[in-house]
Amino acid sequence: MQVYVVARPVYSENLFGEEHEKVHRCHKTFRDHLRVYFSCSSQKAKRIALGLFPIAFWLPAYRFKDWILNDIVSGISTGLVAVLQGLAFALLVNIPPGYGLYAAFFPVIIYFFFGSSRHISVGPFPVLSLMVGDAVMRIVPDVVGNSTMVNSSTIDEQRVMVAASVTFLAGIFQLLLGALQVGFIVIYLSQSLISGFTTAAAIHVVVSQLKFIFQLNVPGFNKPFGLFLTLENIFGQITKTNIADLITSLIILVVVFVVKEINSRYQTKLPVPIPIELIVLCCFAFSSRFQAPVAPDMEIFQSCIGDGFSIAIVGFAVAFSVAKVYSIKHDYSIDGNQELVAFGLSNIVGGAFKGFAASTSLSRSGVQESTGGKTQISGLLSAVIVMIVILAIGHLLEPLQKSVLAALALGNLKGMLMQFKEIGILWKKDKYDCSIWIVTFLAAIILGLDLGLAAGVGFELLTVVFRTQFPKCTVLANIGRNDVYKNRKDYKDIYEPEGVMIFRFPSPIFFANISFFKDKLIAAVGFNPLRVLRKRNKALRKIRRMLKNGELQVTPVSVTSLNQIELVQIIVEELYQPIDTANLPIQIDWNSDLPPNITVPRIEIHSIILDFSAVSFLDVSAMRVLKETLKEFVRVDVDIYIVGVHDGFLEKLERCEFFDEEVKQSMFFLTTHDAVLHILLKKNLAISPKFKPIKVTIILSPMPLNSLATSLGLVKIGLDGLRRLNGK
């Protein structure tokens, strides 16, 4: 077993700062940070340029001979999948399938120049497609009943314009967030929230495609409980089902699920995944061409601000999560702010060319990476495949049934639907994360995707408040007679100095949990200092009255001086003012026998150590209550020590005028062990019956004297403490 030994003085925060000449730094102001941010230099301009165009960093280092073949294979495989998914996911947006190809083409080209990930496949994603589709159906609802072809084509044009405008707006939001350097916003969307949200979105996708599988005329419902209204309409018309389309869709679903399971199980043995979607499409064998760019509709902007923002956040969160996985796997870094810029520009361009919102598809990215893709050149080649389909063979897809595309769309949901298994796993790992998953899922199912996402984020932030507001407090004890302090309930070999309580609070202290902190501290020590304080002051008044009336004889026995009680302030009616004890001729031991008819609670604890090593911040509201609490304990002769505070903690307390004659800087120590040793020496507890040090035995050893002495007993850091401890 390896052993390390340290010999040093017992340090308070003040003593350590004086001995090691602590430097009082002048922290930068907000104006200083702005000056640095807006400063100009050639190096900074070069760094910004390389950051804005990541292609300038990786393309010159491209290993053509080693990587080009892998990128070609990966690009072709990914492009074939992108074609099918673009067509299928267009149904989720409620626009003609051909426009899905634009969503699979233009964003890839833009991301090639501006994206920082080398492996994700940019393009349509079912969750975003459905969110765009919700906005489309809200603004341009279905026309129930007979309608002419002119009306049908007009509705399609309006829906395409809405989808393009919402996508354009989402891109603007992403670009602005990237320019403002707020890529950190993704941290507010945890993996549990994203999993629950995407699973609920998969359920929405399934329900939205049922009308195509059954070939029913069902309007869209973009409002709370809309999913249930859709199901009600479907089952109300179930007798009108087109049996041929239903059978075709079921067969395709079975085949797609089976082949995808084969791809999953034998992915290490297959050179490339079986392109089942392409095979199905060729078995069933839309006229396409590039559309001229259009300006977005500003009126749609006004009614879709919420949709645009939620699409921007969800699209970025999903893409960044996938990109982060591959960046860790292949050991390179990605920039969240640059990803926002890249996706913002991608969606702006895609929206201008009548595409819909793009993010990254889990399945397409998996194909691109697993088939050997090394850089976004594979993504560029996948866009070339999509372009060929748009310009050359799009007419072969014209007869394709919507039920076939719907079945292909549902076949790509296998991974998201399988996320239900995470509920059991999360329940075992973390109950809070499990509750986030369930609440987000249910909110998205019941309220819809936009309101459900907002509700999920709100609940997620609420769990953070719960965790910090009600943390698990512990009472520590010395373990192994050294400088290690752990929860006393978890170990048998513990040492607790007599009259010393070590209390650990593992959370920031702020206005919402300061009352919880005080209650837990009082529960740990076993008495309320304010109640004891009131009792002592009432007893003191009785004693003064008895002395005046000659009912009490003065004896010299004393332990606790009334000089401490001079500082008492009682917060009850007439006892609120301090008591004048200048002429009192006696000293009182509050833990000994008192005169008849006078009872005061006895306190066995003389020192409390507060472990604040996990307290990351302390706000002003909590600071005031904390100071009052410390004073209450000090006024009943209980010494308070605070240990483990982070750098800057004391400086903030000084700025807020926290210290006075009762609450002093001298109560702060570097570590719990420093405070314990200080208390043992101050109270002379080393000779108490409860303390049984290990006897010192002189042995011949090459170990230095300081190291030998420190390792033989409870670590009384320094030889003086060790000799004093053993009476030598």
XYZ file of C-alpha atoms in Angstrom:
728
model
C 0.000 0.000 0.000
C 1.390 3.394 -0.983
C 1.551 6.021 1.787
C 2.077 9.743 1.664
C 2.946 11.864 4.701
C 2.638 15.639 5.083
C 4.084 17.740 7.863
C 2.960 21.379 8.052
C 1.464 23.875 10.485
C -2.249 24.063 11.198
C -3.534 26.736 8.819
C -6.429 29.096 9.103
C -7.270 31.047 5.958
C -5.714 34.214 7.389
C -2.510 32.481 8.558
C -2.055 30.731 5.216
C -2.538 33.986 3.319
C -0.044 35.838 5.531
C 2.619 33.121 5.401
C 2.420 32.611 1.646
C 1.915 36.282 0.762
C -1.488 36.096 -0.847
C -1.831 38.534 -3.723
C -4.970 40.658 -3.817
C -5.828 40.774 -7.508
C -7.908 43.385 -9.275
C -10.543 41.505 -11.247
C -11.505 42.650 -14.731
C -14.650 44.681 -15.026
C -17.322 44.197 -17.648
C -15.842 47.138 -19.545
C -12.438 45.436 -19.559
C -13.948 42.279 -21.054
C -15.726 44.325 -23.723
C -12.472 46.109 -24.574
C -10.666 42.776 -25.045
C -13.561 41.312 -27.042
C -13.717 44.214 -29.495
C -9.954 44.719 -29.786
C -8.376 44.221 -33.225
C -5.154 42.527 -34.283
C -3.896 40.504 -37.243
C -3.694 37.314 -35.170
C -7.227 37.761 -33.887
C -8.515 38.383 -37.420
C -6.801 35.205 -38.621
C -8.223 33.216 -35.730
C -11.746 34.500 -36.422
C -11.430 33.714 -40.125
C -10.275 30.150 -39.461
C -13.059 29.759 -36.910
C -15.696 31.013 -39.341
C -14.437 28.746 -42.154
C -13.311 25.461 -40.539
C -12.734 24.058 -44.037
C -9.622 26.246 -44.219
C -8.224 24.272 -41.307
C -8.898 20.655 -42.309
C -8.886 20.751 -46.124
C -5.152 21.650 -46.523
C -4.359 18.701 -44.231
C -6.548 16.274 -46.207
C -4.757 12.951 -46.845
C -5.988 12.345 -50.369
C -4.558 8.878 -50.969
C -5.640 7.499 -47.596
C -9.088 9.059 -47.298
C -10.602 9.717 -50.716
C -11.803 6.151 -51.374
C -13.459 5.963 -47.952
C -15.166 9.311 -48.496
C -16.449 8.249 -51.937
C -17.992 5.027 -50.595
C -19.414 6.862 -47.592
C -20.775 9.709 -49.742
C -22.598 7.393 -52.155
C -24.098 5.311 -49.336
C -25.173 8.367 -47.370
C -26.555 10.090 -50.474
C -28.824 7.146 -51.296
C -30.219 7.168 -47.761
C -30.597 10.975 -47.874
C -32.719 10.758 -51.042
C -35.171 8.342 -49.486
C -35.363 10.161 -46.170
C -35.823 13.511 -47.900
C -38.790 12.156 -49.836
C -40.313 10.430 -46.821
C -39.817 13.223 -44.301
C -41.456 15.731 -46.659
C -44.732 14.012 -45.804
C -44.185 15.000 -42.168
C -44.010 18.633 -43.304
C -47.228 18.134 -45.301
C -45.664 19.317 -48.563
C -45.033 17.459 -51.856
C -42.215 14.870 -51.517
C -39.947 16.512 -54.094
C -39.200 19.422 -51.776
C -37.583 16.981 -49.372
C -34.737 16.609 -51.841
C -33.978 20.334 -51.542
C -33.739 19.892 -47.745
C -31.243 17.063 -48.361
C -29.111 19.085 -50.808
C -28.627 22.776 -50.001
C -27.881 22.495 -46.229
C -25.162 19.899 -46.951
C -23.365 22.280 -49.350
C -23.412 25.154 -46.836
C -22.347 22.944 -43.915
C -19.383 21.688 -45.970
C -17.846 25.178 -45.764
C -18.997 26.309 -42.323
C -19.453 23.166 -40.176
C -16.879 21.971 -37.656
C -17.916 18.299 -37.463
C -16.371 15.883 -39.959
C -18.826 13.024 -39.594
C -22.442 14.145 -39.179
C -24.816 13.992 -42.129
C -26.796 17.218 -42.477
C -30.330 17.163 -43.795
C -33.925 16.318 -42.852
C -34.626 14.995 -39.373
C -38.077 13.573 -38.486
C -38.563 15.576 -35.293
C -37.792 18.898 -36.990
C -39.861 17.905 -40.006
C -42.828 17.248 -37.755
C -42.329 20.556 -35.910
C -42.288 22.416 -39.221
C -45.344 20.405 -40.264
C -47.213 21.525 -37.146
C -46.644 25.170 -38.094
C -47.672 24.430 -41.686
C -50.939 22.772 -40.666
C -51.760 25.552 -38.218
C -51.414 28.271 -40.841
C -52.675 26.294 -43.874
C -55.073 23.634 -42.559
C -56.592 20.836 -44.608
C -59.727 21.513 -46.628
C -62.151 18.772 -45.564
C -64.574 17.604 -48.285
C -64.471 17.949 -52.060
C -61.878 20.278 -53.515
C -60.666 21.044 -56.995
C -57.171 20.422 -58.305
C -56.594 24.157 -58.391
C -57.380 24.413 -54.710
C -55.115 21.455 -53.980
C -52.147 22.926 -55.851
C -52.741 26.321 -54.244
C -52.713 24.739 -50.797
C -49.448 22.915 -51.607
C -47.818 26.170 -52.730
C -48.942 27.934 -49.550
C -47.632 25.112 -47.388
C -44.285 25.084 -49.173
C -44.023 28.836 -48.541
C -44.853 28.420 -44.849
C -42.298 25.610 -44.452
C -39.621 27.661 -46.229
C -40.379 30.774 -44.167
C -40.329 28.903 -40.844
C -37.037 27.270 -41.844
C -35.605 30.665 -42.840
C -36.689 32.106 -39.479
C -35.133 29.202 -37.574
C -31.893 29.800 -39.476
C -31.939 33.478 -38.506
C -32.335 32.520 -34.840
C -29.451 30.055 -35.060
C -27.218 32.564 -36.840
C -27.964 35.258 -34.249
C -27.287 32.868 -31.372
C -24.001 31.865 -32.973
C -22.985 35.493 -33.547
C -23.775 36.271 -29.919
C -21.594 33.339 -28.817
C -24.340 31.573 -26.875
C -23.661 28.052 -28.086
C -23.666 27.025 -24.434
C -27.486 27.147 -24.586
C -27.394 23.475 -25.547
C -26.442 22.584 -21.969
C -30.008 23.302 -20.909
C -31.204 20.377 -23.022
C -30.030 17.260 -21.213
C -29.714 13.881 -22.867
C -32.723 12.642 -20.889
C -34.846 15.553 -22.115
C -33.766 15.074 -25.746
C -34.454 11.335 -25.531
C -37.924 11.810 -24.057
C -38.747 14.577 -26.529
C -37.591 12.659 -29.623
C -39.470 9.551 -28.480
C -42.664 11.592 -28.148
C -41.938 13.123 -31.562
C -41.641 9.612 -32.988
C -45.129 8.844 -31.639
C -46.400 12.040 -33.316
C -44.762 10.919 -36.568
C -46.454 7.525 -36.361
C -49.876 9.083 -35.792
C -49.357 11.701 -38.515
C -48.525 9.004 -41.098
C -51.501 6.793 -40.317
C -53.737 8.885 -42.615
C -51.397 8.094 -45.533
C -51.193 4.408 -44.676
C -54.983 4.119 -44.362
C -55.520 6.701 -47.151
C -57.966 8.751 -45.067
C -58.864 12.439 -45.296
C -57.908 13.573 -41.776
C -57.212 17.242 -40.900
C -54.219 18.224 -38.783
C -54.611 19.408 -35.183
C -51.746 21.600 -33.999
C -52.932 22.240 -30.449
C -52.917 20.536 -27.040
C -54.437 17.045 -27.225
C -54.099 17.279 -31.018
C -52.640 13.761 -31.206
C -55.728 12.297 -29.545
C -58.039 14.305 -31.827
C -56.183 12.924 -34.833
C -56.587 9.362 -33.544
C -60.273 10.020 -32.938
C -60.713 11.145 -36.562
C -58.751 8.185 -37.923
C -60.752 5.590 -36.030
C -63.940 7.427 -36.900
C -63.181 6.842 -40.608
C -61.474 3.464 -40.272
C -64.104 1.790 -42.429
C -62.973 3.919 -45.404
C -59.480 2.398 -45.341
C -57.811 1.599 -48.669
C -56.948 -2.056 -48.086
C -54.371 -2.217 -50.871
C -52.383 0.719 -49.475
C -52.646 -0.693 -45.961
C -51.308 -4.114 -46.983
C -48.511 -2.542 -49.039
C -47.462 -0.322 -46.122
C -47.482 -3.212 -43.621
C -45.329 -5.367 -45.905
C -42.837 -2.543 -46.400
C -42.723 -1.874 -42.656
C -41.983 -5.506 -41.850
C -39.284 -5.737 -44.516
C -37.638 -2.459 -43.477
C -37.628 -3.372 -39.778
C -36.182 -6.836 -40.474
C -33.402 -5.542 -42.730
C -32.529 -2.740 -40.311
C -32.263 -5.321 -37.537
C -29.891 -7.323 -39.745
C -27.848 -4.182 -40.406
C -27.668 -3.537 -36.669
C -26.671 -7.059 -35.634
C -24.143 -7.692 -38.424
C -22.764 -4.176 -38.854
C -19.206 -5.398 -38.212
C -19.459 -8.055 -40.936
C -21.297 -6.066 -43.607
C -19.062 -3.790 -45.732
C -21.950 -1.317 -46.045
C -25.488 -1.380 -44.578
C -28.099 -2.914 -46.865
C -29.854 0.070 -48.584
C -33.336 -1.323 -48.000
C -35.083 1.998 -48.651
C -33.482 2.234 -52.108
C -34.416 -1.355 -52.904
C -38.031 -0.756 -51.932
C -38.125 2.451 -53.941
C -36.764 0.756 -57.070
C -39.260 -2.052 -56.703
C -42.148 0.430 -56.844
C -40.428 2.674 -59.410
C -41.915 12.807 -59.365
C -40.708 15.119 -61.616
C -38.062 17.363 -60.077
C -35.941 20.338 -60.948
C -34.319 23.133 -59.006
C -36.693 25.835 -57.860
C -35.735 29.494 -58.048
C -34.997 31.009 -54.628
C -37.802 32.997 -53.014
C -37.974 35.623 -50.277
C -39.661 34.496 -47.041
C -43.116 35.735 -46.132
C -42.826 38.291 -43.318
C -46.436 37.742 -42.256
C -45.579 34.103 -41.587
C -42.627 35.278 -39.473
C -44.991 37.118 -37.133
C -47.130 34.040 -36.486
C -44.256 31.526 -36.277
C -41.704 33.166 -33.973
C -42.215 30.498 -31.291
C -42.038 27.695 -33.860
C -38.874 29.116 -35.408
C -37.090 29.457 -32.091
C -38.008 25.980 -30.847
C -36.993 24.449 -34.217
C -33.674 26.314 -34.026
C -32.914 25.082 -30.517
C -34.003 21.471 -31.029
C -32.226 21.187 -34.380
C -29.001 22.530 -32.933
C -29.239 20.406 -29.780
C -29.716 17.160 -31.704
C -26.965 17.956 -34.204
C -24.502 19.078 -31.555
C -25.157 15.963 -29.444
C -24.433 13.652 -32.382
C -21.416 15.704 -33.480
C -19.992 15.615 -29.950
C -20.152 11.815 -29.893
C -18.179 11.491 -33.131
C -15.695 14.220 -32.189
C -14.825 12.344 -28.997
C -14.598 9.039 -30.854
C -12.246 10.424 -33.530
C -10.351 12.852 -31.260
C -11.032 16.302 -32.669
C -12.831 19.356 -31.307
C -16.048 21.027 -32.423
C -17.205 24.567 -31.725
C -20.793 25.000 -30.534
C -20.968 28.638 -31.655
C -19.627 27.758 -35.123
C -22.169 24.932 -35.380
C -24.924 27.460 -34.737
C -23.556 29.658 -37.529
C -23.263 26.689 -39.892
C -26.789 25.410 -39.284
C -28.166 28.945 -39.327
C -26.720 29.603 -42.782
C -27.767 26.123 -43.945
C -31.372 26.693 -42.966
C -31.434 30.217 -44.393
C -30.225 28.961 -47.774
C -32.405 25.853 -47.580
C -35.458 27.933 -46.755
C -34.712 30.327 -49.607
C -34.775 27.356 -52.028
C -38.088 26.037 -50.634
C -36.545 23.343 -48.460
C -37.411 22.686 -44.827
C -35.499 22.639 -41.560
C -32.278 20.620 -41.474
C -30.373 19.117 -38.592
C -28.628 15.751 -38.586
C -30.146 12.314 -38.839
C -28.879 9.679 -36.435
C -29.205 6.932 -39.041
C -27.579 8.916 -41.889
C -24.705 10.025 -39.680
C -24.249 6.408 -38.619
C -24.054 5.349 -42.272
C -21.611 8.144 -43.116
C -19.297 7.269 -40.237
C -19.577 3.465 -40.347
C -18.834 3.288 -44.102
C -15.485 5.003 -43.536
C -16.258 8.683 -43.988
C -13.298 10.796 -42.871
C -14.378 14.372 -43.642
C -17.296 16.385 -44.988
C -16.132 15.549 -48.492
C -18.290 12.450 -48.033
C -21.174 14.795 -47.187
C -20.459 16.833 -50.332
C -20.555 13.661 -52.423
C -23.870 12.671 -50.826
C -25.236 16.043 -51.968
C -24.038 15.223 -55.497
C -26.089 12.009 -55.368
C -29.152 14.033 -54.330
C -28.495 16.521 -57.152
C -28.381 13.698 -59.697
C -31.734 12.451 -58.443
C -33.229 15.941 -58.634
C -31.995 16.668 -62.161
C -31.807 13.293 -63.872
C -34.006 10.541 -62.487
C -36.638 12.374 -60.486
C -39.294 11.516 -63.090
C -38.896 7.814 -62.251
C -40.233 8.500 -58.768
C -43.334 10.327 -59.939
C -45.765 7.376 -59.573
C -44.642 6.602 -56.021
C -47.532 6.202 -53.568
C -47.637 8.310 -50.404
C -48.377 5.159 -48.428
C -44.981 3.769 -49.522
C -43.179 6.941 -48.407
C -45.124 6.902 -45.147
C -44.025 3.326 -44.493
C -40.389 4.273 -45.237
C -40.674 7.241 -42.853
C -41.984 4.974 -40.099
C -39.252 2.434 -40.799
C -36.634 5.060 -39.922
C -38.160 5.601 -36.474
C -36.967 2.295 -35.043
C -34.054 3.864 -33.122
C -36.179 6.613 -31.568
C -39.018 4.254 -30.636
C -36.540 1.907 -28.955
C -35.631 4.728 -26.567
C -38.483 3.543 -24.340
C -35.933 1.103 -22.887
C -34.125 4.058 -21.330
C -36.884 4.516 -18.735
C -35.832 1.421 -16.773
C -32.135 2.228 -17.140
C -32.580 5.822 -15.997
C -34.727 4.732 -13.043
C -31.824 2.649 -11.746
C -29.238 5.338 -12.436
C -30.961 8.586 -11.462
C -34.593 9.174 -10.486
C -34.441 12.842 -11.480
C -33.260 12.060 -15.029
C -35.956 9.407 -15.323
C -38.624 11.909 -14.250
C -37.307 14.429 -16.828
C -37.658 11.796 -19.558
C -41.207 10.854 -18.544
C -42.462 14.421 -18.017
C -40.978 15.635 -21.318
C -42.454 12.662 -23.173
C -45.923 13.097 -21.682
C -45.869 16.895 -22.150
C -44.880 16.547 -25.820
C -47.576 13.904 -26.372
C -50.349 15.864 -24.644
C -49.447 19.512 -25.327
C -47.768 19.154 -28.693
C -44.078 19.388 -29.601
C -43.562 23.140 -29.102
C -45.351 23.495 -25.760
C -44.092 20.061 -24.707
C -40.480 21.108 -25.248
C -41.031 24.281 -23.193
C -42.687 22.254 -20.424
C -39.820 19.747 -20.490
C -37.169 22.454 -20.190
C -39.148 24.102 -17.366
C -39.393 20.835 -15.462
C -35.718 20.087 -16.070
C -34.712 23.447 -14.572
C -37.115 22.799 -11.701
C -35.293 19.547 -10.895
C -32.057 21.540 -10.688
C -33.741 23.812 -8.150
C -34.941 20.767 -6.202
C -31.461 19.233 -6.175
C -29.842 22.423 -4.915
C -32.692 23.415 -2.627
C -32.880 20.052 -0.860
C -29.378 18.540 -0.979
C -28.322 15.531 1.065
C -26.533 16.963 4.096
C -24.131 14.777 6.088
C -22.350 14.738 9.432
C -18.685 13.824 8.971
C -16.284 11.921 11.182
C -12.586 11.092 11.041
C -11.923 7.773 9.310
C -8.764 5.768 9.946
C -7.236 8.232 12.426
C -5.815 10.431 9.650
C -6.913 13.495 7.678
C -9.797 11.777 5.866
C -13.357 12.788 6.824
C -16.400 10.901 5.530
C -20.064 10.380 6.380
C -20.066 8.823 9.829
C -22.945 6.512 8.889
C -20.900 4.750 6.215
C -17.969 3.506 8.331
C -17.388 1.626 11.581
C -13.857 2.788 12.435
C -14.641 6.452 13.121
C -13.292 9.075 15.485
C -15.400 12.061 16.575
C -13.734 14.586 18.900
C -15.844 15.185 21.987
C -18.164 18.159 21.549
C -17.257 18.700 17.875
C -19.819 18.467 15.063
C -18.661 18.448 11.403
C -21.543 19.371 9.071
C -21.247 19.219 5.270
C -23.630 21.091 2.957
C -23.095 19.902 -0.668
C -24.809 22.690 -2.589
C -24.679 26.398 -3.348
C -26.358 28.446 -0.625
C -28.941 30.905 -1.922
C -32.278 32.457 -1.068
C -34.269 29.290 -1.833
C -32.339 26.837 0.364
C -30.935 28.911 3.220
C -33.890 27.968 5.459
C -33.311 24.315 4.570
C -29.626 24.717 5.495
C -30.500 26.225 8.867
C -33.104 23.552 9.650
C -30.725 20.729 8.761
C -27.931 22.251 10.822
C -30.194 22.612 13.877
C -31.403 19.035 13.406
C -27.804 17.783 13.224
C -26.614 19.544 16.396
C -29.796 18.625 18.296
C -30.766 22.055 19.626
C -32.072 25.409 18.449
C -29.547 28.086 19.464
C -32.157 30.854 19.467
C -34.358 28.881 21.876
C -31.377 28.199 24.138
C -30.448 31.862 23.958
C -33.910 32.953 25.084
C -33.920 30.421 27.917
C -30.539 31.605 29.185
C -31.544 35.260 29.137
C -34.763 34.522 30.997
C -32.776 32.485 33.530
C -30.288 35.319 33.873
C -33.064 37.747 34.751
C -34.380 35.370 37.409
C -30.883 34.956 38.849
C -30.427 38.713 38.976
C -33.751 39.094 40.760
C -32.897 36.278 43.241
C -29.526 37.861 44.012
C -31.203 41.201 44.667
C -33.748 39.603 47.023
C -31.069 37.572 48.834
C -32.589 34.263 47.695
C -29.359 33.046 46.070
C -25.891 32.570 47.598
C -22.847 33.381 45.540
C -20.342 30.518 45.094
C -17.003 30.601 43.296
C -17.798 27.604 41.045
C -17.848 28.673 37.434
C -16.940 27.547 33.975
C -18.620 29.901 31.533
C -18.154 33.625 31.910
C -21.065 36.010 31.486
C -18.821 38.154 29.317
C -20.190 36.118 26.408
C -23.768 36.851 27.426
C -23.123 40.576 27.211
C -23.397 40.159 23.448
C -26.795 38.455 23.525
C -29.757 39.970 21.724
C -33.079 38.237 22.305
C -35.756 38.432 19.589
C -38.779 38.153 21.872
C -40.724 41.129 23.222
C -38.924 42.817 26.140
C -35.968 40.396 25.952
C -34.995 41.813 22.564
C -32.520 44.338 24.058
C -29.066 43.233 25.295
C -28.788 42.549 29.018
C -26.421 44.572 31.192
C -24.302 42.097 33.182
C -21.541 44.492 34.202
C -22.346 44.330 37.937
C -23.249 40.629 38.158
C -20.954 39.124 40.826
C -21.047 35.512 39.603
C -20.114 33.300 36.700
C -22.489 30.622 35.469
C -21.921 27.146 34.039
C -25.066 26.622 31.973
C -24.460 22.863 31.783
C -24.248 22.415 35.580
C -26.968 22.370 38.252
C -28.818 25.697 38.409
C -30.969 27.158 41.218
C -34.449 25.653 41.721
C -37.185 26.723 39.286
C -34.547 27.634 36.671
C -34.127 25.240 33.743
C -31.955 25.799 30.708
C -31.266 23.243 27.939
C -27.794 21.760 28.175
C -25.495 21.860 25.155
C -22.967 19.092 24.669
C -21.448 20.639 21.522
C -18.866 23.383 21.891
C -17.597 23.558 18.267
C -19.258 23.249 14.853
C -17.258 22.839 11.652
C -19.134 23.762 8.475
C -17.676 22.064 5.401
C -18.350 24.479 2.526
C -16.095 22.763 -0.021
C -19.131 22.107 -2.263
C -20.634 25.598 -1.863
C -19.997 27.190 -5.248
C -21.711 30.495 -4.464
C -23.526 32.368 -1.721
C -26.024 35.075 -2.602
C -26.730 38.231 -0.598
C -30.098 37.065 0.750
C -28.616 33.825 2.063
C -25.596 35.679 3.420
C -27.756 37.705 5.779
C -29.501 34.625 7.195
C -26.203 32.744 7.421
C -24.680 35.549 9.476
C -27.672 35.569 11.834
C -27.399 31.786 12.236
C -23.684 31.941 13.017
C -24.297 34.668 15.587
C -26.988 32.594 17.299
C -24.514 29.765 17.841
C -21.680 32.095 18.894
C -23.935 33.727 21.510
C -24.566 30.379 23.206
C -20.802 29.738 23.457
C -20.550 27.429 20.438
C -17.503 28.137 18.275
C -18.089 28.110 14.501
C -15.449 27.130 11.959
C -15.918 27.223 8.171
C -13.600 25.145 5.974
C -12.956 24.406 2.315
C -14.260 27.671 0.827
C -13.230 28.383 -2.765
C -11.021 31.253 -3.882
C -12.820 34.554 -3.794
C -15.340 33.444 -1.147
C -13.726 35.493 1.614
C -13.282 38.462 -0.706
C -17.003 38.488 -1.472
C -17.820 38.297 2.248
C -15.527 41.265 2.882
C -17.167 43.297 0.115
C -20.581 42.548 1.609
C -19.431 43.581 5.137
C -20.105 40.115 6.497
C -17.636 40.258 9.373
C -18.031 42.021 12.723
C -17.049 41.490 16.387
C -18.837 38.139 16.569
C -18.425 36.699 13.075
C -14.715 36.961 12.325
C -12.339 35.914 9.566
C -10.450 33.787 12.065
C -13.213 31.158 11.908
C -12.160 30.176 8.336
C -9.671 27.293 7.961
C -8.132 25.612 4.927
C -9.370 22.074 5.592
C -11.557 20.164 8.014
C -8.475 18.590 9.568
C -6.885 21.985 10.221
C -10.005 23.056 12.080
C -10.171 19.793 14.084
C -6.547 20.079 15.180
C -7.073 23.725 16.144
C -10.091 22.771 18.274
C -8.272 19.869 19.962
C -5.413 22.124 20.993
C -7.645 25.061 21.944
C -9.984 22.979 24.105
C -7.198 20.680 25.348
C -9.242 17.669 24.245
C -6.247 15.507 23.396
C -6.353 14.150 26.980
C -10.100 13.541 27.031
C -11.287 9.948 27.710
C -12.836 9.645 24.248
C -9.519 10.297 22.531
C -7.249 7.258 22.362
C -4.183 7.996 20.277
C -1.972 5.244 18.933
C 1.160 4.925 21.062
C 4.418 6.104 19.544
C 7.025 3.376 19.117
C 10.543 4.212 18.020
C 11.594 1.978 15.122
C 14.553 2.002 12.802
C 13.430 3.090 9.384
C 14.835 5.085 6.484
C 11.657 7.176 6.586
C 12.337 10.812 7.525
C 11.526 11.782 11.128
C 8.661 14.097 10.159
C 7.104 11.429 7.943
C 7.488 8.735 10.634
C 5.954 10.898 13.338
C 3.023 11.911 11.217
C 2.203 8.354 10.173
C 2.048 6.874 13.712
C -1.143 8.396 15.076
C -4.053 10.629 14.251
C -2.382 13.061 11.903
C -1.502 15.964 14.182
C 0.252 17.796 11.434
C 3.676 18.830 12.697
C 5.929 17.340 15.365
C 4.857 19.807 18.057
C 1.269 18.640 17.824
C 2.343 14.992 17.951
C 4.505 15.457 21.066
C 1.787 17.496 22.760
C -0.719 14.789 21.894
C 1.328 12.023 23.550
C 2.390 14.080 26.539
C 6.028 14.160 25.522
